[in-house]
Coordinates of C-alpha atoms and ligand atoms in Angstrom, one line a residue:
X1 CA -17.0 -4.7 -12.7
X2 CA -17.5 -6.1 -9.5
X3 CA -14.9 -8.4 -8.2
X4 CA -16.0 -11.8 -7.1
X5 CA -14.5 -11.4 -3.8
X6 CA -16.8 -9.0 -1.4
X7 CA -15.7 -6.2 1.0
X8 CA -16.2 -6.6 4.3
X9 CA -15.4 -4.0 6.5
X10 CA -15.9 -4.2 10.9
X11 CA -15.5 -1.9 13.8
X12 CA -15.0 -2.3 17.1
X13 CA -18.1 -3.4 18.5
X14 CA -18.4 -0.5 21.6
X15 CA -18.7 -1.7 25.7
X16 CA -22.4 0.1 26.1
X17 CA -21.4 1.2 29.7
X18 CA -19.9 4.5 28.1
X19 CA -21.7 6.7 25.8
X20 CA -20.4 7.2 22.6
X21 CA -17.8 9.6 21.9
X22 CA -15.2 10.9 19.3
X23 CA -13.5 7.6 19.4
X24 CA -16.3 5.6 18.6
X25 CA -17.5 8.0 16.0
X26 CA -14.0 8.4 14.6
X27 CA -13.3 4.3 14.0
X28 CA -17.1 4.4 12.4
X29 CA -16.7 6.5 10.2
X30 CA -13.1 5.6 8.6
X31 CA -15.3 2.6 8.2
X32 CA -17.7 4.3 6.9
X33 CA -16.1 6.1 4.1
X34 CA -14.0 3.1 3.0
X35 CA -17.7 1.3 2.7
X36 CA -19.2 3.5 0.7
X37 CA -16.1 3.5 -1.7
X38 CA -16.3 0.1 -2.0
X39 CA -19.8 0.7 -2.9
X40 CA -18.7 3.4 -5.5
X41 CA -16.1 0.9 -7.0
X42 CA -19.5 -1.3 -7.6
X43 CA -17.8 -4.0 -5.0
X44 CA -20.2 -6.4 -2.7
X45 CA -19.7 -4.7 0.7
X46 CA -20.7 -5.2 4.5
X47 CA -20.3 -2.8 6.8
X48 CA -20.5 -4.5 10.2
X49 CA -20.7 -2.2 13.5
X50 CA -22.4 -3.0 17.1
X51 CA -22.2 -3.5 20.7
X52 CA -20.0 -5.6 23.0
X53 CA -22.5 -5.6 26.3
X54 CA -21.3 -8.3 28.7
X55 CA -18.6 -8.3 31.0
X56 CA -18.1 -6.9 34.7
X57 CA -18.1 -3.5 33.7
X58 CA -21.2 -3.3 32.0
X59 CA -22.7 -5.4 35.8
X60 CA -21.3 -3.0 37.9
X61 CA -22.2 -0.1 35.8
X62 CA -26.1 -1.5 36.3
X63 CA -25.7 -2.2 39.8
X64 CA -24.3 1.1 40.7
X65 CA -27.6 2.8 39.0
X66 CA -30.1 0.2 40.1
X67 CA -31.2 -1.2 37.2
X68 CA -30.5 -4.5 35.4
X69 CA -27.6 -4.8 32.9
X70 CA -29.8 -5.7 30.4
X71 CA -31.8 -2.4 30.8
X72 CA -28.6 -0.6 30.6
X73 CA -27.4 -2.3 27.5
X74 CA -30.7 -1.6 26.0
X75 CA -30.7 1.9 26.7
X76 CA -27.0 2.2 25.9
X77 CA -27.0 0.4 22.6
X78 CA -30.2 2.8 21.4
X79 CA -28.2 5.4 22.3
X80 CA -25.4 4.0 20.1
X81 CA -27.8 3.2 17.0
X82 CA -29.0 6.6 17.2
X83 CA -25.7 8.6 16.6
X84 CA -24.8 6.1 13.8
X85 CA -28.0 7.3 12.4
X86 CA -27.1 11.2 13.1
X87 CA -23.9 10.8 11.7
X88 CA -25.3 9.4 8.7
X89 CA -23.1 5.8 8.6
X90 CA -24.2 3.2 6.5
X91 CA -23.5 0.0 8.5
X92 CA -25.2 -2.9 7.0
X93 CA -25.6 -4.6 10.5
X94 CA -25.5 -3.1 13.9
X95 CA -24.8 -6.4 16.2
X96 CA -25.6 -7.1 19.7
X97 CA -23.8 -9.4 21.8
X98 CA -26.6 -10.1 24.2
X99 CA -28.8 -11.2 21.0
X100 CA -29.6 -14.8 20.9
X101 CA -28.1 -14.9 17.6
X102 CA -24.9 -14.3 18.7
X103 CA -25.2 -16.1 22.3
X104 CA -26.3 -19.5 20.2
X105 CA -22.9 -19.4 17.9
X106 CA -20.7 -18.4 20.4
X107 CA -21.3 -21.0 22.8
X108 CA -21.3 -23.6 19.7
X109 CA -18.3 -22.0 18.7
X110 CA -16.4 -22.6 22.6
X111 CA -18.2 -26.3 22.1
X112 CA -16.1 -27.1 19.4
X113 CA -13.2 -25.7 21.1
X114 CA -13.7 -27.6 24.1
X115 CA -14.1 -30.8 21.9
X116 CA -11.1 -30.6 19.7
X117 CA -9.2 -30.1 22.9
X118 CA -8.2 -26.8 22.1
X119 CA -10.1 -25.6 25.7
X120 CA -9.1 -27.3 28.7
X121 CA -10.3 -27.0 32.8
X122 CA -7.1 -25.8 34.5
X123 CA -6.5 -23.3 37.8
X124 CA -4.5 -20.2 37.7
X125 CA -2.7 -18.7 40.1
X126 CA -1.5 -14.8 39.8
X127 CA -3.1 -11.3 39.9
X128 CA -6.2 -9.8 38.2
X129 CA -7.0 -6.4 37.0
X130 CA -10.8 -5.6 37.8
X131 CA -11.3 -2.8 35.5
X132 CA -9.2 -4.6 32.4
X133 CA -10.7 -8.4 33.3
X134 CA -7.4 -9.3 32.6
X135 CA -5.3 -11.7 34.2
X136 CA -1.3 -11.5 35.0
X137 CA 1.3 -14.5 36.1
X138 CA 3.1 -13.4 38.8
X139 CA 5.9 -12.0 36.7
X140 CA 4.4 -10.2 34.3
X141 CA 2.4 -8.5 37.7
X142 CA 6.0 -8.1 39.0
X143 CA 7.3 -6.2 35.7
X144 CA 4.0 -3.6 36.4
X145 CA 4.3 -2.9 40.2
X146 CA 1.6 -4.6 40.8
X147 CA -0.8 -2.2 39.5
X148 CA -3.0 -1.9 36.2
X149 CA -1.2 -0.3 33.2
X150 CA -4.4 1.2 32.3
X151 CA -5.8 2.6 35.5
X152 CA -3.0 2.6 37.6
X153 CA -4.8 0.4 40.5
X154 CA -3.7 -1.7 42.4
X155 CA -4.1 -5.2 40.9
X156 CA -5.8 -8.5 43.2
X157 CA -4.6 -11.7 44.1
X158 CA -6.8 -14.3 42.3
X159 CA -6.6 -18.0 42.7
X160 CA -9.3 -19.7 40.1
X161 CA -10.4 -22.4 37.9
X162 CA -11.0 -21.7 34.6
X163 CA -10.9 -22.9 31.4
X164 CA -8.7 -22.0 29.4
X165 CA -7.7 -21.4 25.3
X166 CA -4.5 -23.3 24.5
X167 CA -3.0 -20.4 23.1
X168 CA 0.3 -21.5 23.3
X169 CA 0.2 -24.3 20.8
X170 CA -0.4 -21.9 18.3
X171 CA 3.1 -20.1 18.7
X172 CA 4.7 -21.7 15.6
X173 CA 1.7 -21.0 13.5
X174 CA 0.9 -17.7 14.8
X175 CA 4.7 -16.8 13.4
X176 CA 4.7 -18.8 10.2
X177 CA 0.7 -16.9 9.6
X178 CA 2.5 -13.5 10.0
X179 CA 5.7 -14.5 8.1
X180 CA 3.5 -14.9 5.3
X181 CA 1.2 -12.1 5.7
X182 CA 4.2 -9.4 6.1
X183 CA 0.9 -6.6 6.1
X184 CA -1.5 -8.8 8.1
X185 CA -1.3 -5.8 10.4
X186 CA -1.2 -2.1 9.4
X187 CA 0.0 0.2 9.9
X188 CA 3.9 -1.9 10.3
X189 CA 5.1 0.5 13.6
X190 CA 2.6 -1.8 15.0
X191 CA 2.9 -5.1 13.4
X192 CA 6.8 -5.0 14.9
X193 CA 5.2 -4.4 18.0
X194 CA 3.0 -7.4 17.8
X195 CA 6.1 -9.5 16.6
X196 CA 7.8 -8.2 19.6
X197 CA 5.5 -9.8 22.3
X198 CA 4.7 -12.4 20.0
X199 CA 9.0 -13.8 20.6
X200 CA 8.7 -13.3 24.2
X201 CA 6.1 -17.2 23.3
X202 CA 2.4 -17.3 24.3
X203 CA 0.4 -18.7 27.4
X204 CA -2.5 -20.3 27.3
X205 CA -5.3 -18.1 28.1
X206 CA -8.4 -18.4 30.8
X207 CA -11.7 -17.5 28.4
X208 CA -14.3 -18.0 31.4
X209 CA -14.5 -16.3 34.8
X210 CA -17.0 -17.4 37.8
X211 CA -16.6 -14.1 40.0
X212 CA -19.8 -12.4 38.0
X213 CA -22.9 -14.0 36.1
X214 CA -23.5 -11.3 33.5
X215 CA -21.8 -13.1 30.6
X216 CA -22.5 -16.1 27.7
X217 CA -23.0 -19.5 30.1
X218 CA -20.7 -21.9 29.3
X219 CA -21.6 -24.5 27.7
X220 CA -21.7 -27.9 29.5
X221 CA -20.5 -26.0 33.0
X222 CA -23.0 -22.8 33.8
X223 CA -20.9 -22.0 36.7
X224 CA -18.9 -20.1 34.4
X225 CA -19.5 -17.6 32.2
X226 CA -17.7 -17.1 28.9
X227 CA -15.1 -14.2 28.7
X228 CA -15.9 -10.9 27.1
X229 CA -13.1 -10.6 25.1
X230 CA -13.9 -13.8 23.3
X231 CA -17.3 -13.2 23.5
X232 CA -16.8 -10.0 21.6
X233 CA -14.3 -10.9 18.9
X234 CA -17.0 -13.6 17.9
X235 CA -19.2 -11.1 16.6
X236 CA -17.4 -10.2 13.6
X237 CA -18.4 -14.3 12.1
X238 CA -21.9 -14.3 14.4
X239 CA -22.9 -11.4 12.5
X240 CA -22.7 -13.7 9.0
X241 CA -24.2 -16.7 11.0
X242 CA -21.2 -19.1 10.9
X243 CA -21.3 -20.6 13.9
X244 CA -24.8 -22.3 12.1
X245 CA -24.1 -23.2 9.0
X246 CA -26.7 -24.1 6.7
X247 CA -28.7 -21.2 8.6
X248 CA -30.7 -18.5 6.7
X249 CA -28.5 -16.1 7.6
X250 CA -25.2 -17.8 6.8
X251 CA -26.6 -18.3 3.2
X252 CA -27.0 -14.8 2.7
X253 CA -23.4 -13.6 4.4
X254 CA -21.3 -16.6 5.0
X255 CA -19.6 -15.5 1.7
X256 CA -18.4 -12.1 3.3
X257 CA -15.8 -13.9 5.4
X258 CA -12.9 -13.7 5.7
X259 CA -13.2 -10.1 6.7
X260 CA -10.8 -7.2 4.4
X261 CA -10.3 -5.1 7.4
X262 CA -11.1 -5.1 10.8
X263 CA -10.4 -1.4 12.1
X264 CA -9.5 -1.1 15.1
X265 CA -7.7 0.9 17.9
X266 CA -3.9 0.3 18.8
X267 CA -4.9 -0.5 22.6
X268 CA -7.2 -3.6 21.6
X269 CA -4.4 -5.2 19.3
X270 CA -3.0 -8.0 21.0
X271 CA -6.5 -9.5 20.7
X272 CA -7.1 -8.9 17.4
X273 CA -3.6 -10.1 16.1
X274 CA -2.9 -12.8 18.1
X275 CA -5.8 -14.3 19.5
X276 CA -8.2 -13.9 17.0
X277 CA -6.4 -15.1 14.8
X278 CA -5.5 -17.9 17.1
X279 CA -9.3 -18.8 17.7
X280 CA -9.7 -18.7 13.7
X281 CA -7.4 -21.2 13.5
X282 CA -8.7 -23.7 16.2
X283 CA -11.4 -23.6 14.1
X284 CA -10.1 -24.1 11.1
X285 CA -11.6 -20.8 9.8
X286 CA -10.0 -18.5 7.4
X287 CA -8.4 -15.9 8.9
X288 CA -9.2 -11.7 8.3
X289 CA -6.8 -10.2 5.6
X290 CA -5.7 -7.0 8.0
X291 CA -5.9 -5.5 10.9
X292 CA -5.8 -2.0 10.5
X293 CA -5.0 -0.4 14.3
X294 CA -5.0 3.1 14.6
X295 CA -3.9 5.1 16.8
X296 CA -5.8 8.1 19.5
X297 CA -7.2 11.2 19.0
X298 CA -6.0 13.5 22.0
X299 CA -7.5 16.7 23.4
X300 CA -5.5 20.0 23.4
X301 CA -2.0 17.5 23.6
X302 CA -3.9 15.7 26.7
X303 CA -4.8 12.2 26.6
X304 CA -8.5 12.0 26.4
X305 CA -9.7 9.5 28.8
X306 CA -12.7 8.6 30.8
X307 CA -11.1 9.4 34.2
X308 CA -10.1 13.0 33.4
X309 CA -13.4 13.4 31.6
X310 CA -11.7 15.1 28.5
X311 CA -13.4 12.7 25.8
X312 CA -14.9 14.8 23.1
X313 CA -18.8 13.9 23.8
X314 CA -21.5 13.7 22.0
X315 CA -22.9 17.0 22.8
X316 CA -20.0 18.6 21.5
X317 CA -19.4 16.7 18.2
X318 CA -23.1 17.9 17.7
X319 CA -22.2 21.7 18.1
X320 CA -19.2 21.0 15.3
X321 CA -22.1 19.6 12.6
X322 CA -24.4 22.7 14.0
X323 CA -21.5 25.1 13.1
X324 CA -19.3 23.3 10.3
X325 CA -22.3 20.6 8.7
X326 CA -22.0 16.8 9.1
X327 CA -20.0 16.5 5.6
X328 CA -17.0 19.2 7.5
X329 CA -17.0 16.2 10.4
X330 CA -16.6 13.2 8.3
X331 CA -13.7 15.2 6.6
X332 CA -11.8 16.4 9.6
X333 CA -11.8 12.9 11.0
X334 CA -10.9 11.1 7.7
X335 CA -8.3 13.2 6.5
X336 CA -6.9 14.8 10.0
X337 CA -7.5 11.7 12.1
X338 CA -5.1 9.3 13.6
X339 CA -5.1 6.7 11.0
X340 CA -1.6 5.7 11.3
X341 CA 1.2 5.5 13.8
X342 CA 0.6 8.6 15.7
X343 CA -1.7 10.2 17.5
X344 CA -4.1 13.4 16.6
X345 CA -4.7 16.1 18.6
X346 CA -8.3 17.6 18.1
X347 CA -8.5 21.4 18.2
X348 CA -10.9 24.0 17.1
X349 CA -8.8 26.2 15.2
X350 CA -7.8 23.3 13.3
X351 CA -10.6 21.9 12.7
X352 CA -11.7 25.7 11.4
X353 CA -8.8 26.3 9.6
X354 CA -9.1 22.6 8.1
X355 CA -12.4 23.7 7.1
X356 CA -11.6 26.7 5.4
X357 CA -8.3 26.0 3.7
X358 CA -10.0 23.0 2.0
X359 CA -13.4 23.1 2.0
X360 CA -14.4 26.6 1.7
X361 CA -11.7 27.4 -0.5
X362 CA -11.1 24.5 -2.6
X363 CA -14.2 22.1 -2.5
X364 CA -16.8 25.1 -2.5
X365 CA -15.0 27.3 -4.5
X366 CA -13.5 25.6 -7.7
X367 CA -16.8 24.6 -8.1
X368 CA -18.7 27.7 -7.7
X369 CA -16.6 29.4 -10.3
X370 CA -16.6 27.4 -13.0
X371 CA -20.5 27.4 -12.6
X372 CA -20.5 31.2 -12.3
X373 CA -18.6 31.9 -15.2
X374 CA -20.3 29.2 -17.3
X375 CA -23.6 31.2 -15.8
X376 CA -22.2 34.4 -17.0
X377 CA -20.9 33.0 -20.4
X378 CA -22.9 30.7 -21.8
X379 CA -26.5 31.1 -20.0
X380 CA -25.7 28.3 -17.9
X381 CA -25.7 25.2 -20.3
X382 CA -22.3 23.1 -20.7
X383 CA -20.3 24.8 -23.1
X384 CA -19.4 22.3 -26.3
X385 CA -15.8 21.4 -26.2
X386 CA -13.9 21.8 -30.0
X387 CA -10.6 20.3 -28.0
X388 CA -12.1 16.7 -26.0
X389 CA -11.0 17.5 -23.1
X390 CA -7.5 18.2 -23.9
X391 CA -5.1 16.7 -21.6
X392 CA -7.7 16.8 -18.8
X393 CA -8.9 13.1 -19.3
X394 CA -5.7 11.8 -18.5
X395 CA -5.1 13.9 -15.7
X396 CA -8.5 12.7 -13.8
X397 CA -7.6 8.9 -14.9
X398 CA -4.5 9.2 -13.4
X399 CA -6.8 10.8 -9.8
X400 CA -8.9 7.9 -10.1
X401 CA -6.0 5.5 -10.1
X402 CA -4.4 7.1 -7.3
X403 CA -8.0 7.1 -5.9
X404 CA -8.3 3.2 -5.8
X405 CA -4.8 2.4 -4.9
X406 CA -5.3 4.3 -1.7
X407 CA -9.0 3.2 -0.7
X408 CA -7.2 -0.6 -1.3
X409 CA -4.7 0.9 1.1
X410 CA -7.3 2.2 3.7
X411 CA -4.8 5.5 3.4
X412 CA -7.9 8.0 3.2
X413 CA -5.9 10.9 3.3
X414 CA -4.3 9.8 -0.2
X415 CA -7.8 9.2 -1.1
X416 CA -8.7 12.7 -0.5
X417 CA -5.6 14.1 -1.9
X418 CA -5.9 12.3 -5.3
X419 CA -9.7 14.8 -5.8
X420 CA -8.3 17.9 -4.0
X421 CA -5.1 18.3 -6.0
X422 CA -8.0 18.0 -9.1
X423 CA -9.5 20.5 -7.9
X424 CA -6.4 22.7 -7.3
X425 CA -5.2 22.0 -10.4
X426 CA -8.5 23.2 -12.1
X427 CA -8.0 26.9 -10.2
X428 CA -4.5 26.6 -11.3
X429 CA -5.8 26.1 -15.3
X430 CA -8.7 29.2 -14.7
X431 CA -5.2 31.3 -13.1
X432 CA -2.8 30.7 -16.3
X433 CA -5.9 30.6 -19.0
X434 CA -8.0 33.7 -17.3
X435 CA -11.5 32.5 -18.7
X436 CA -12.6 36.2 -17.6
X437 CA -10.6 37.8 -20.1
X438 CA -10.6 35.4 -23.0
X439 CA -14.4 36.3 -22.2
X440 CA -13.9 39.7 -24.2
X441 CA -13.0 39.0 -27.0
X442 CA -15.5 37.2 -29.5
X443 CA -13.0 35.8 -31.4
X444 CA -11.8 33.3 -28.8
X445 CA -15.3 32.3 -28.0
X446 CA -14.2 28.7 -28.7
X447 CA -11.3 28.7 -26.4
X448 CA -13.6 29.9 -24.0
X449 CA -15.8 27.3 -24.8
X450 CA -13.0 24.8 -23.6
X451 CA -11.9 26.1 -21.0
X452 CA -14.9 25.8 -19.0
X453 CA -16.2 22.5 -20.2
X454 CA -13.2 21.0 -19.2
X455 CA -12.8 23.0 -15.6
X456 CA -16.7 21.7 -15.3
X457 CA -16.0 17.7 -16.1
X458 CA -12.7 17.6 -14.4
X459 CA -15.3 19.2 -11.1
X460 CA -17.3 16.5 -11.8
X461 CA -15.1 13.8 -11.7
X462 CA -13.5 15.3 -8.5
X463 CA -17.0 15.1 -7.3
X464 CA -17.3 11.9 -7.7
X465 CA -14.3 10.9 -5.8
X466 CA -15.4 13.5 -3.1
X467 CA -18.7 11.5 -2.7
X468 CA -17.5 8.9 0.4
X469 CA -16.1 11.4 2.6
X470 CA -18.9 14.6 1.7
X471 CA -21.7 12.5 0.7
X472 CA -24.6 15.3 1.3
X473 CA -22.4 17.9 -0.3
X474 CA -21.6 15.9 -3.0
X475 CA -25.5 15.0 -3.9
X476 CA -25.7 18.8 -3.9
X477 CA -22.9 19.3 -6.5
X478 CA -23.9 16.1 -8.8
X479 CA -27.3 17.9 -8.8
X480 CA -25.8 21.2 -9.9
X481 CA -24.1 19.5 -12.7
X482 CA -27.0 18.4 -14.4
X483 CA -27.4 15.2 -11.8
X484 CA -26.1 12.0 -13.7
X485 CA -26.7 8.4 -12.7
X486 CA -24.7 7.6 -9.3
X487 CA -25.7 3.8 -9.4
X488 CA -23.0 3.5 -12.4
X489 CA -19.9 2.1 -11.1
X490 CA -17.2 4.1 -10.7
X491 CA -15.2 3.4 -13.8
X492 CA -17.6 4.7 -15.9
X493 CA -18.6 7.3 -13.7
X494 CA -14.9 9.2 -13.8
X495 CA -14.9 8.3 -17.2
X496 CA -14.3 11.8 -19.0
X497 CA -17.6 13.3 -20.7
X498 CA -20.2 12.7 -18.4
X499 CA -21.7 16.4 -18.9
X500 CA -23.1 16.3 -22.6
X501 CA -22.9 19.3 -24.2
X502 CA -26.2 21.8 -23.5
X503 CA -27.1 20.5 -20.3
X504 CA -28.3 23.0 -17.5
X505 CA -25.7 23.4 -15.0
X506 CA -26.5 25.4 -11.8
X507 CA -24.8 27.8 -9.9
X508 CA -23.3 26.1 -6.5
X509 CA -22.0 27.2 -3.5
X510 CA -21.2 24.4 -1.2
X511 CA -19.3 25.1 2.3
X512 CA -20.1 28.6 3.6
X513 CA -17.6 30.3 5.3
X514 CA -18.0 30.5 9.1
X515 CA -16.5 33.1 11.3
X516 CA -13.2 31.7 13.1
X517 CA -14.0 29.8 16.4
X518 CA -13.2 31.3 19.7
X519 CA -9.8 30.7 21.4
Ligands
ME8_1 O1 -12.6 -1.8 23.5 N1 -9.2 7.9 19.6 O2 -14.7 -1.0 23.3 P1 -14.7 0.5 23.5 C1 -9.6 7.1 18.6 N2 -15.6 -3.5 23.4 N3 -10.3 6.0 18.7 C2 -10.8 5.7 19.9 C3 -10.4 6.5 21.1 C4 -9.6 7.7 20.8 N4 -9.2 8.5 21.8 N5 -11.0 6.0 22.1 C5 -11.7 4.9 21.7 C6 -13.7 -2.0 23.4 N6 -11.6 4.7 20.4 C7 -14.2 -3.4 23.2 C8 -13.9 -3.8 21.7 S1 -14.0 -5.5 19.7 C9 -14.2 -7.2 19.5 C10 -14.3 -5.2 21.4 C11 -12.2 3.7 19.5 O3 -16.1 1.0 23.7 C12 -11.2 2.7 19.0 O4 -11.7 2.1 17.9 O5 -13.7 0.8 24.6 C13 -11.1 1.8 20.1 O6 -10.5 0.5 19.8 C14 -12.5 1.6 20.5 O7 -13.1 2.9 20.3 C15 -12.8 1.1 21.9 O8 -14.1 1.1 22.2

């Protein structure tokens, strides 16, 4: 059944002066795979991605190349809408921030700031980091040396007027809000984290600038130019139209919000946690149920970053689905990524020996097995089992328990687990029971009979768990056991007996094995 409440599920949305790379695939498609087991589950689910396209950055980056920063967000955000679409991810939306859609709410959304008094005109007085557009009191410049924590330059002197987000009003809130929501953030190394800077109290915040144009006008006072950081975290309601209620498009999404998970990485945190939140609450909007902030994939134990030019790119990733298949991507990243508190390093010969330990020898073989022998034995139509499934039905229930618990728990890796050890439990039951030699004797043709029905449902069911993470090889082995409806919901499709008795199963072999990559 469908629960009344619907899934909604966001990434980042990606700064279009970089192309995308492994991080922006990786954060898409954790997304991704927790979308389309919501789906599974039969659950209401939007899958919201896009790209964040104002800002200094994205100005300078245009300038330097001689074209507008529209034409480079253009280009850039094609570029980003085609890899979602060679990596197969099912976003529901792809959002722009330079749309009119979202330019219209966000400025009435800073209106209504301005009007309730939660946005004020007032002048700063400290130090600004270019690259970050991020502003430090003199203090908190003092603590870092004077230079950016991120880049490591020097940072400027900046005297402006700005308006500002009354941030600090929202102190007692912010900690009562995360008192009661002890898992607001995930995973809890980082909640502390957020606690920890959230007791050192909050400033207000300046959410325009004036030293650049290429940004949402503010509204009432176009010498400004709306911040990109609030700019951007707008997108996640934009996208289901409620800064308009009423609209066409809030009838059709407003009922998404508030938003399950917002995935995210570690470094963009603070925003999502604290002023996000904040924002939601200026506006007397609900606010998102978690945060989910992982953590980096590295390179060979080397930070990846855009200055040492170490970023797995696109090119690259595109070798891995030449070699390995797209399905062997989606499954290093779900269940080797960085999902929780620490880092990931990406390296061939793991990703290779990833592959083979589990997909070559567990997900393609188990399979290919129990349809060979049941090829060899009984001329490839489901053998009729005497024994209902024996204690096999309560062994997959208890995988498809485990396999919701963990989707609820965005812990993919438990999600993968709860199939695989399935599946390595079937090779364990062909091992003990040796189908091949009950196969000799005539007498036991029964037992035989058993044995591979059940090795052949409990597959399936596996299958069907397997389906969000290897959705192509998955079609492939649904189709080689006798297809089956995948529109029912998932209940009833890891319900045991799905294979009726007689029906044409196929030989399969799913994951070839590739030779070992080079050191
Ligand atoms: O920060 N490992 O955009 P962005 C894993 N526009 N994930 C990584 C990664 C890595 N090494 N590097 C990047 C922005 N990511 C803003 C966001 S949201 C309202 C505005 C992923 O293009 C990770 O999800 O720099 C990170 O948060 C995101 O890419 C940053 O993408």
């Amino acid at each position: 059944m469908p629960s009344a409440m619907p899934a909604y599920i966001t990434t980042p949305i990606y700064y279009v002066n970089d192309r995308p790379h492994i991080g922006h695939a990786y954060t898409t498609t954790v997304c991704d795979v927790w979308a389309r087991a919501m789906r599974l589950r039969g659950e209401d689910v939007f899958f919201l991605t896009g790209t964040d396209e104002h800002g200094v950055k994205v100005e300078k980056s245009a300038a330097a190349k001689g074209v507008t920063p529209q034409a480079l967000a253009d280009e850039n955000a094609a570029e980003f809408r085609r890899v979602l679409q060679v990596f197969g991810l099912s976003n529901d939306d792809f959002i722009r921030t330079t749309e009119p859609r979202h330019e219209r709410q966000v400025q009435a959304f800073v209106k209504r700031l301005l009007d309730s008094g939660s946005v004020y005109l007032g002048t700063f007085e400290g130090w600004y980091d270019e690259g970050q557009e991020e502003y430090y009191t003199e203090t908190k410049a003092k603590e870092l040396d004077y230079k950016s924590p991120i880049s490591g330059r020097p940072l400027a002197r900046a005297t402006e007027q700005n308006y500002y987000f009354r941030l600090s009003a929202f102190q007692e809130r912010l900690e009562r809000f995360f008192a009661e929501n002890p898992g607001f953030v995930q995973p809890s190394a980082r909640q502390n984290e957020v606690l920890g800077r959230l007791r050192d109290g909050l400033q207000d915040v300046p959410i325009t600038r004036t030293n650049f144009t290429w940004g949402i006008p503010f509204p009432g006072d176009e010498r400004h130019v709306i911040y990109v950081w609030i700019d951007a975290l707008f997108n996640y309601v934009t996208a289901l139209g409620l800064g308009e209620p009423g609209s066409e498009l809030a009838k059709e999404r407003a009922k998404y919000w508030p938003a399950q998970y917002h995935v995210i990485g570690k470094e963009i945190l603070w925003f999502h946690a604290v002023i996000w939140p904040a924002l939601l609450m200026a506006l007397e909007l609900p606010r998102p149920r978690r945060i989910h902030a992982h953590s980096f994939w590295i390179a060979d134990g080397q930070k990846m970053s855009k200055s040492m030019g170490n970023f797995v790119d696109l090119p690259t990733i595109e070798g891995y689905f030449a070699k390995y298949g797209l399905d062997a991507w989606r499954w290093y990243m779900a269940t080797q990524g960085p999902l929780q508190a620490s880092d990931a390093d990406f390296r061939a010969q793991h990703f290779h020996d990833t592959y083979t330990s589990e997909l070559v020898n567990v997900v393609g073989n188990c399979p290919s097995r129990v349809t060979a022998m049941i090829g060899k034995y009984f001329e490839g139509r489901m053998p009729e089992d005497a024994q209902r499934g024996g204690e096999w039905p309560a062994r997959c229930a208890q995988a498809a328990d485990a396999w919701q618990r963990a989707i609820d728990e965005l812990d993919l890796v438990a999600a993968a687990n709860a199939p695989m050890a399935l599946l390595r439990d079937v090779d364990a039951f062909i091992n003990r029971t040796e189908p091949f030699k009950v196969a000799k004797d005539p007498a036991r043709a029964g037992e035989l009979a058993s044995i591979l029905a059940q090795c052949a449902e409990a597959v399936r069911i596996a299958g069907v768990m397997l389906e969000p993470f290897l959705p192509e090889k998955t079609a492939q082995l649904r189709a080689a056991l006798g297809g089956g409806d995948a529109a029912m919901p998932f209940a009833k499709r890891t319900a045991w007996g799905g294979i009726a008795a007689g029906t044409a199963l196929e030989k399969c072999a799913l994951f070839p094995r590739v030779e070992a990559a080079k050191a």
